CSV table of C-alpha atoms in Angstrom, one decimal:
chain,number,residue,atom,x,y,z
Z,1,MET,CA,-51.6,-3.0,-50.3
Z,2,THR,CA,-48.7,-1.0,-52.3
Z,3,ARG,CA,-45.0,-0.7,-52.1
Z,4,ALA,CA,-45.7,3.0,-51.6
Z,5,SER,CA,-48.1,2.5,-49.2
Z,6,ALA,CA,-46.0,0.2,-47.3
Z,7,MET,CA,-43.2,2.3,-47.6
Z,8,ASN,CA,-45.3,5.3,-46.0
Z,9,LEU,CA,-46.4,3.7,-43.4
Z,10,PHE,CA,-43.2,2.3,-42.8
Z,11,GLY,CA,-41.5,5.7,-42.0
Z,12,LEU,CA,-43.2,5.8,-39.0
Z,13,VAL,CA,-40.7,4.0,-37.3
Z,14,GLN,CA,-38.2,6.4,-36.8
Z,15,SER,CA,-40.8,7.7,-33.7
Z,16,GLY,CA,-39.6,4.7,-32.3
Z,17,ALA,CA,-41.6,1.2,-31.3
Z,18,THR,CA,-44.6,2.8,-29.2
Z,19,ARG,CA,-46.2,5.0,-32.0
Z,20,LEU,CA,-45.5,2.6,-34.8
Z,21,GLN,CA,-47.7,0.3,-32.8
Z,22,HIS,CA,-49.9,2.7,-32.3
Z,23,SER,CA,-49.8,3.9,-36.4
Z,24,MET,CA,-50.1,0.0,-37.3
Z,25,ASN,CA,-53.2,-0.4,-35.2
Z,26,GLN,CA,-54.6,2.5,-36.9
Z,27,GLN,CA,-53.7,1.1,-40.2
Z,28,LEU,CA,-54.9,-2.6,-39.7
Z,29,GLN,CA,-58.1,-0.4,-38.7
Z,30,LEU,CA,-58.5,1.3,-42.0
Z,31,LEU,CA,-57.5,-1.9,-44.0
Z,32,SER,CA,-60.3,-3.6,-42.3
Z,33,THR,CA,-62.4,-1.5,-43.9
Z,34,SER,CA,-61.7,-2.1,-47.3
Z,35,SER,CA,-63.0,-4.8,-49.5
Z,36,SER,CA,-60.0,-5.2,-51.6
Z,37,GLU,CA,-57.6,-5.4,-48.1
Z,38,SER,CA,-59.9,-8.0,-46.6
Z,39,HIS,CA,-58.2,-11.1,-45.8
Z,40,LEU,CA,-55.8,-8.8,-42.9
Z,41,GLN,CA,-58.6,-8.0,-41.0
Z,42,ALA,CA,-56.8,-11.5,-38.8
Z,43,LEU,CA,-53.8,-10.7,-39.3
Z,44,SER,CA,-51.8,-9.9,-35.9
Z,45,ILE,CA,-49.8,-6.5,-35.3
Z,46,ASP,CA,-46.9,-8.5,-35.7
Z,47,GLY,CA,-48.6,-10.0,-39.5
Z,48,VAL,CA,-49.0,-6.2,-40.2
Z,49,ALA,CA,-45.4,-5.1,-39.5
Z,50,LEU,CA,-44.1,-8.6,-41.1
Z,51,LEU,CA,-46.3,-7.5,-44.3
Z,52,ILE,CA,-44.3,-3.8,-44.9
Z,53,VAL,CA,-41.2,-4.9,-43.8
Z,54,SER,CA,-41.3,-7.8,-47.2
Z,55,TYR,CA,-41.3,-4.5,-48.9
Z,56,LEU,CA,-38.0,-3.9,-48.3
Z,57,ASP,CA,-34.4,-5.0,-49.7
Z,58,GLY,CA,-31.6,-5.7,-48.3
Z,59,GLU,CA,-30.1,-2.4,-46.9
Z,60,SER,CA,-33.4,-1.3,-46.2
Z,61,LEU,CA,-33.5,-4.2,-44.1
Z,62,ALA,CA,-30.4,-3.3,-41.8
Z,63,ARG,CA,-31.3,-0.3,-41.3
Z,64,VAL,CA,-34.5,-1.6,-39.8
Z,65,GLN,CA,-32.5,-3.4,-37.3
Z,66,GLY,CA,-30.5,-0.2,-35.8
Z,67,VAL,CA,-34.0,2.0,-35.2
Z,68,ASN,CA,-34.3,-0.5,-32.1
Z,69,THR,CA,-34.0,-3.1,-30.2
Z,70,ALA,CA,-37.4,-4.2,-30.6
Z,71,TRP,CA,-37.1,-4.2,-34.0
Z,72,ARG,CA,-34.2,-5.8,-34.5
Z,73,VAL,CA,-35.5,-8.7,-32.7
Z,74,PHE,CA,-38.2,-8.4,-34.8
Z,75,ILE,CA,-36.4,-8.7,-38.5
Z,76,GLN,CA,-33.9,-11.1,-37.0
Z,77,GLN,CA,-36.5,-14.1,-36.5
Z,78,TYR,CA,-38.2,-13.1,-39.4
Z,79,ARG,CA,-34.7,-13.6,-41.1
Z,80,GLU,CA,-34.5,-16.3,-43.3
Z,81,SER,CA,-37.5,-16.1,-44.8
Z,82,LEU,CA,-37.4,-12.4,-45.5
Z,83,TYR,CA,-34.4,-12.9,-47.1
Z,84,ARG,CA,-35.1,-16.3,-48.2
Z,85,SER,CA,-37.3,-14.1,-50.3
Z,86,LEU,CA,-35.7,-11.3,-51.4
Z,87,LEU,CA,-33.1,-14.7,-53.1
Z,88,GLU,CA,-36.1,-16.7,-54.6
Z,89,GLU,CA,-39.4,-14.4,-55.4
Z,90,ARG,CA,-38.4,-10.9,-56.0
Z,91,GLN,CA,-34.7,-12.8,-57.4
Z,92,VAL,CA,-32.8,-9.6,-56.6
Z,93,PHE,CA,-29.3,-11.0,-57.4
Z,94,HIS,CA,-28.4,-12.4,-61.0
Z,95,THR,CA,-26.5,-14.4,-59.4
Z,96,VAL,CA,-27.1,-16.4,-56.5
Z,97,ILE,CA,-24.1,-17.9,-54.3
Z,98,THR,CA,-25.7,-21.0,-52.6
Z,99,SER,CA,-25.2,-21.5,-48.7
Z,100,THR,CA,-26.8,-23.1,-45.4
Z,101,LEU,CA,-28.7,-20.5,-44.8
Z,102,ALA,CA,-30.5,-17.7,-46.9
Z,103,PHE,CA,-29.1,-14.8,-44.7
Z,104,LYS,CA,-25.7,-15.9,-45.5
Z,105,SER,CA,-26.9,-16.8,-49.4
Z,106,TYR,CA,-27.7,-13.3,-49.4
Z,107,LEU,CA,-24.6,-12.0,-48.2
Z,108,PHE,CA,-22.0,-14.2,-50.7
Z,109,SER,CA,-24.7,-13.4,-53.1
Z,110,LEU,CA,-24.0,-9.6,-52.9
Z,111,ARG,CA,-20.3,-10.2,-52.7
Z,112,HIS,CA,-20.5,-11.4,-55.9
Z,113,GLU,CA,-22.6,-8.6,-56.9
Z,114,LEU,CA,-19.7,-5.6,-55.7
Z,115,ASP,CA,-16.6,-7.6,-57.0
Z,116,ARG,CA,-17.9,-7.4,-60.4
Z,117,GLU,CA,-19.5,-3.7,-60.4
Z,118,LEU,CA,-15.9,-3.2,-58.7
Z,119,ALA,CA,-13.8,-5.0,-61.3
Z,120,HIS,CA,-15.8,-2.8,-64.4
Z,121,THR,CA,-15.6,0.1,-62.3
Z,122,HIS,CA,-11.6,-0.2,-62.6
Z,123,ALA,CA,-12.2,-1.1,-66.3
Z,124,VAL,CA,-13.3,2.0,-67.2
Z,125,GLN,CA,-11.8,4.0,-64.6
Z,126,HIS,CA,-10.1,6.4,-66.8
Z,127,THR,CA,-11.8,7.0,-69.5
Z,128,HIS,CA,-14.8,8.1,-67.1
Z,129,GLN,CA,-12.1,10.4,-65.6
Z,130,ALA,CA,-11.4,11.7,-68.3
Z,131,LEU,CA,-14.5,12.7,-69.6
Z,132,GLU,CA,-15.7,13.5,-66.0
Z,133,GLN,CA,-13.1,16.7,-65.9
Z,134,TYR,CA,-13.6,17.4,-69.0
Z,135,CYS,CA,-17.6,17.7,-68.5
Z,136,ALA,CA,-17.2,19.5,-65.5
Z,137,SER,CA,-14.8,22.0,-67.8
Z,138,THR,CA,-17.2,22.4,-70.6
Z,139,GLU,CA,-20.8,23.3,-70.4
Z,140,GLU,CA,-21.9,21.6,-74.0
Z,141,HIS,CA,-20.2,18.8,-73.7
Z,142,GLY,CA,-22.1,17.0,-75.1
Z,143,PHE,CA,-21.7,13.5,-73.9
Z,144,VAL,CA,-24.5,10.9,-73.1
Z,145,ALA,CA,-23.5,7.9,-71.9
Z,146,MET,CA,-21.4,4.6,-72.1
Z,147,PHE,CA,-22.9,1.8,-74.1
Z,148,CYS,CA,-23.1,-0.2,-71.1
Z,149,ASP,CA,-24.4,1.7,-69.0
Z,150,ILE,CA,-27.9,2.4,-70.7
Z,151,ILE,CA,-29.3,-0.6,-71.1
Z,152,GLU,CA,-29.3,-4.4,-69.6
Z,153,PHE,CA,-30.8,-7.6,-69.6
Z,154,ARG,CA,-34.1,-9.2,-67.8
Z,155,ASP,CA,-31.3,-12.4,-68.3
Z,156,PRO,CA,-28.6,-12.5,-67.0
Z,157,ARG,CA,-27.7,-15.7,-69.4
Z,158,ILE,CA,-28.3,-13.1,-72.1
Z,159,ALA,CA,-26.7,-10.4,-70.5
Z,160,ARG,CA,-23.1,-12.3,-70.9
Z,161,PHE,CA,-23.8,-13.3,-73.8
Z,162,VAL,CA,-24.2,-10.5,-75.6
Z,163,ALA,CA,-21.2,-8.6,-73.5
Z,164,TRP,CA,-19.3,-11.5,-75.5
Z,165,LYS,CA,-20.1,-10.8,-78.5
Z,166,ARG,CA,-20.7,-7.0,-78.4
Z,167,GLN,CA,-17.8,-6.6,-76.2
Z,168,SER,CA,-16.2,-3.8,-77.9
Z,169,ALA,CA,-19.5,-1.8,-77.9
Z,170,LEU,CA,-19.7,-2.0,-73.6
Z,171,SER,CA,-16.9,0.7,-73.2
Z,172,MET,CA,-18.4,3.0,-76.6
Z,173,VAL,CA,-19.3,6.7,-75.4
Z,174,LEU,CA,-22.5,7.9,-77.0
Z,175,ALA,CA,-21.8,11.7,-77.4
Z,176,ALA,CA,-24.9,13.8,-79.1
Z,177,THR,CA,-22.9,14.9,-82.9
Z,178,PRO,CA,-19.8,14.4,-84.2
Z,179,ASN,CA,-18.9,18.4,-83.4
Z,180,HIS,CA,-18.5,17.2,-79.9
Z,181,VAL,CA,-16.8,14.2,-80.0
Z,182,MET,CA,-13.8,16.6,-82.1
Z,183,ALA,CA,-14.3,19.5,-79.4
Z,184,PHE,CA,-13.0,16.4,-76.7
Z,185,ARG,CA,-11.2,15.4,-79.0
Z,186,LYS,CA,-9.1,18.9,-79.2
Z,187,GLN,CA,-9.0,19.9,-75.8
Z,188,SER,CA,-8.3,16.6,-73.9
Z,189,ASN,CA,-5.1,15.9,-72.8
Z,190,TYR,CA,-6.5,12.1,-72.5
Z,191,VAL,CA,-4.6,9.7,-74.8
Z,192,GLY,CA,-6.2,6.5,-74.1
Z,193,PRO,CA,-8.5,4.5,-76.8
Z,194,ILE,CA,-12.3,5.8,-76.6
Z,195,THR,CA,-15.0,4.7,-79.8
Z,196,PHE,CA,-17.2,7.3,-79.9
Z,197,VAL,CA,-20.6,6.7,-81.3
Z,198,PRO,CA,-22.6,10.3,-82.4
Z,199,VAL,CA,-26.5,10.0,-81.3
Z,200,ASP,CA,-27.9,13.1,-83.7
Z,201,ASN,CA,-27.2,10.9,-86.7
Z,202,PRO,CA,-29.9,10.9,-89.2
Z,203,LEU,CA,-28.2,7.7,-90.9
Z,204,TRP,CA,-29.3,5.6,-88.4
Z,205,PRO,CA,-30.2,2.4,-90.1
Z,206,VAL,CA,-34.6,1.6,-89.8
Z,207,PHE,CA,-35.0,-2.1,-90.1
Z,208,THR,CA,-37.3,-4.7,-88.5
Z,209,SER,CA,-35.7,-8.0,-87.7
Z,210,SER,CA,-37.2,-11.0,-89.8
Z,211,PRO,CA,-39.6,-13.0,-88.4
Z,212,VAL,CA,-38.2,-16.3,-87.3
Z,213,HIS,CA,-39.5,-19.6,-86.5
Z,214,VAL,CA,-37.9,-22.0,-85.8
Z,215,PRO,CA,-37.0,-24.7,-82.2
Z,216,GLY,CA,-34.6,-22.9,-80.4
Z,217,PHE,CA,-34.8,-19.7,-81.4
Z,218,MET,CA,-35.2,-17.5,-78.2
Z,219,GLY,CA,-35.5,-14.1,-79.8
Z,220,TYR,CA,-32.5,-11.3,-81.2
Z,221,ALA,CA,-30.8,-9.6,-78.4
Z,222,PHE,CA,-32.8,-6.6,-78.9
Z,223,ASP,CA,-36.1,-8.7,-77.6
Z,224,HIS,CA,-34.5,-9.1,-74.3
Z,225,VAL,CA,-33.3,-5.4,-73.6
Z,226,THR,CA,-34.9,-3.0,-70.3
Z,227,MET,CA,-33.2,0.6,-71.2
Z,228,VAL,CA,-32.4,2.0,-68.0
Z,229,GLU,CA,-34.5,5.1,-67.4
Z,230,GLY,CA,-33.8,8.2,-69.4
Z,231,TYR,CA,-32.5,6.2,-72.6
Z,232,GLU,CA,-35.4,5.1,-74.3
Z,233,ALA,CA,-35.2,7.3,-77.0
Z,234,LEU,CA,-32.2,5.8,-77.5
Z,235,LYS,CA,-33.8,1.7,-78.3
Z,236,GLU,CA,-34.6,2.0,-81.5
Z,237,THR,CA,-32.1,3.6,-83.1
Z,238,VAL,CA,-28.3,3.2,-81.4
Z,239,VAL,CA,-29.2,-0.2,-79.2
Z,240,LYS,CA,-30.9,-1.8,-82.2
Z,241,SER,CA,-27.9,-0.5,-84.8
Z,242,ILE,CA,-25.1,-2.1,-82.7
Z,243,LEU,CA,-27.1,-4.9,-81.5
Z,244,LYS,CA,-28.1,-5.7,-84.8
Z,245,GLU,CA,-29.2,-8.7,-86.0
Z,246,LEU,CA,-28.2,-10.8,-82.7
Z,247,MET,CA,-29.9,-13.4,-81.7
Z,248,ILE,CA,-30.3,-16.0,-79.4
Z,249,PHE,CA,-30.9,-20.2,-79.7
Z,250,ASP,CA,-30.8,-22.8,-76.9
Z,251,THR,CA,-28.1,-25.2,-78.2
Z,252,THR,CA,-26.3,-25.9,-81.0
Z,253,GLU,CA,-28.0,-27.5,-82.2
Z,254,ASN,CA,-30.6,-26.2,-83.2
Z,255,ALA,CA,-28.7,-23.3,-83.7
Z,256,ALA,CA,-27.1,-25.4,-86.1
Z,257,ALA,CA,-30.7,-26.5,-87.6
Z,258,TYR,CA,-31.7,-23.3,-88.4
Z,259,GLY,CA,-28.5,-22.0,-90.7
Z,260,ARG,CA,-29.2,-25.2,-92.6
Z,261,SER,CA,-31.7,-23.5,-93.3
Z,262,ILE,CA,-30.8,-20.0,-94.8
Z,263,GLY,CA,-27.4,-21.6,-95.9
Z,264,HIS,CA,-25.1,-20.3,-93.7
Z,265,ALA,CA,-24.2,-19.8,-90.3
Z,266,PRO,CA,-26.8,-17.5,-87.7
Z,267,TYR,CA,-24.9,-14.6,-86.0
Z,268,ALA,CA,-25.9,-16.3,-83.4
Z,269,ALA,CA,-25.1,-16.6,-79.4
Z,270,ILE,CA,-25.6,-20.0,-77.8
Z,271,LEU,CA,-26.8,-20.8,-74.2
Z,272,GLU,CA,-25.8,-23.4,-74.2
Z,273,ASP,CA,-22.9,-24.0,-76.0
Z,274,GLU,CA,-20.2,-25.4,-73.4
Z,275,ALA,CA,-17.2,-24.6,-76.2
Z,276,ALA,CA,-18.6,-20.9,-75.9
Z,277,GLN,CA,-19.9,-20.3,-72.5
Z,278,VAL,CA,-15.5,-21.5,-71.1
Z,279,GLN,CA,-15.1,-18.1,-73.9
Z,280,VAL,CA,-17.6,-16.5,-72.6
Z,281,GLY,CA,-15.6,-16.6,-68.7
Z,282,GLN,CA,-12.7,-15.8,-69.9
Z,283,SER,CA,-14.1,-12.9,-72.1
Z,284,GLU,CA,-15.3,-11.4,-68.5
Z,285,ARG,CA,-12.1,-12.5,-66.8
Z,286,ALA,CA,-10.0,-10.2,-69.1
Z,287,SER,CA,-12.6,-7.1,-69.8
Z,288,HIS,CA,-14.4,-7.4,-66.6
Z,289,LEU,CA,-17.4,-4.9,-68.5
Z,290,THR,CA,-20.6,-5.3,-67.7
Z,291,PHE,CA,-24.3,-4.2,-69.1
Z,292,SER,CA,-25.7,-1.6,-66.2
Z,293,SER,CA,-27.5,-2.9,-63.1
Z,294,SER,CA,-29.1,-1.8,-60.0
Z,295,LEU,CA,-26.5,-1.1,-57.7
Z,296,ARG,CA,-24.3,1.0,-60.7
Z,297,ARG,CA,-27.6,2.7,-61.1
Z,298,GLN,CA,-27.8,3.4,-57.5
Z,299,LEU,CA,-23.8,5.0,-57.7
Z,300,SER,CA,-24.6,6.6,-60.6
Z,301,LYS,CA,-24.8,9.6,-59.2
Z,302,TYR,CA,-20.9,9.8,-57.7
Z,303,SER,CA,-17.9,10.7,-59.8
Z,304,VAL,CA,-15.9,6.6,-60.0
Z,305,ALA,CA,-13.7,7.1,-58.0
Z,306,GLU,CA,-16.1,7.7,-55.3
Z,307,ARG,CA,-17.8,4.1,-56.8
Z,308,ILE,CA,-14.7,3.0,-55.8
Z,309,GLN,CA,-14.5,3.9,-52.7
Z,310,ARG,CA,-18.4,3.1,-52.3
Z,311,LEU,CA,-17.6,-0.3,-53.0
Z,312,ARG,CA,-15.2,-0.9,-51.4
Z,313,SER,CA,-16.5,0.5,-48.1
Z,314,LYS,CA,-19.1,-1.9,-48.2
Z,315,ILE,CA,-17.2,-5.0,-49.5
Z,316,LYS,CA,-15.7,-4.4,-46.1
Z,317,ALA,CA,-19.3,-4.2,-44.3
Z,318,VAL,CA,-20.1,-7.7,-46.2
Z,319,ASP,CA,-16.9,-9.6,-45.3
Z,320,ASP,CA,-16.9,-8.5,-41.5
Z,321,CYS,CA,-21.0,-9.2,-42.0
Z,322,ILE,CA,-19.8,-13.0,-43.2
Z,323,ALA,CA,-17.2,-13.5,-40.8
Z,324,THR,CA,-20.1,-12.9,-37.8
Z,325,THR,CA,-22.9,-15.1,-38.7
Z,326,PRO,CA,-23.0,-18.2,-37.9
Z,327,THR,CA,-23.2,-21.3,-40.5
Z,328,SER,CA,-26.4,-22.7,-39.2
Z,329,ILE,CA,-29.2,-21.0,-37.0
Z,330,LEU,CA,-28.5,-20.8,-33.8
Z,331,PRO,CA,-31.5,-22.1,-31.2
Z,332,SER,CA,-33.8,-19.1,-29.5
Z,333,SER,CA,-33.3,-18.2,-25.5
Z,334,SER,CA,-35.6,-16.7,-24.0
Z,335,PRO,CA,-35.4,-12.9,-23.3
Z,336,VAL,CA,-33.7,-12.3,-19.1
């Protein structure tokens, strides 16, 4: 069963528990005739329902509980396994804050993610607002995005170290041409510092990073980049030029050994360098800038002021949920 088919089937919850159960019976009969889904023949209706909700994210699970009492009871019954799957198997958070309950660990981790995004949004607020105002009044404004919003990294450790090594690049604003930049500077009243990078630049260097085969080398930072949808065309030019030859090593010893072999210290981020880890933490607390995330992309359609408001509302909702969630699983009681 694909995620899309699961979501289509799950849309039937709006019609109520009775119609949903009837539809699930039909779906179960349909699936049992398919050789690729023959393992579903032995599943009960609850088993099919559990399979479907296992495709949902945390917010969707919360919304499902508001459909009716039956769904609320069902989700509560399997809550720990569902949220443990989100944390451990689907790895929905880069940073997991552990707790005695998987659900509470999910809440703490979500709170941490919301805090980081709120701090980032505050850090770029004035620049974003100036650009929003200019773009709203200028049809051919030519602005593309901030560099920090067009890429992300699969490994959160690498994301943190790259952000530290290329901190000044995160707040760069990508514009179509130098003429668009000049027009903004002439017309806008914003006096804060903004570093612009023209995207339409025939002088972008075209280069291939030298292959390296030494112990502890984890690739170039560029190798770990995932482009945000819609910006893929900028990977080989803008992104590659900004990240340059930044290398990723696991330990200081391996990076030093490579440095000796080439006669100079490499331009590298070293993940297990304790001194560097301290500096990374200090840099994060000072600038708060981070690379893109699924949360940021969800908020991207809103103005920066609306993003801040929504993040604060989400944080309050999470805090309220944490306050009412017990620290251990309560013994189940029979319904009256």
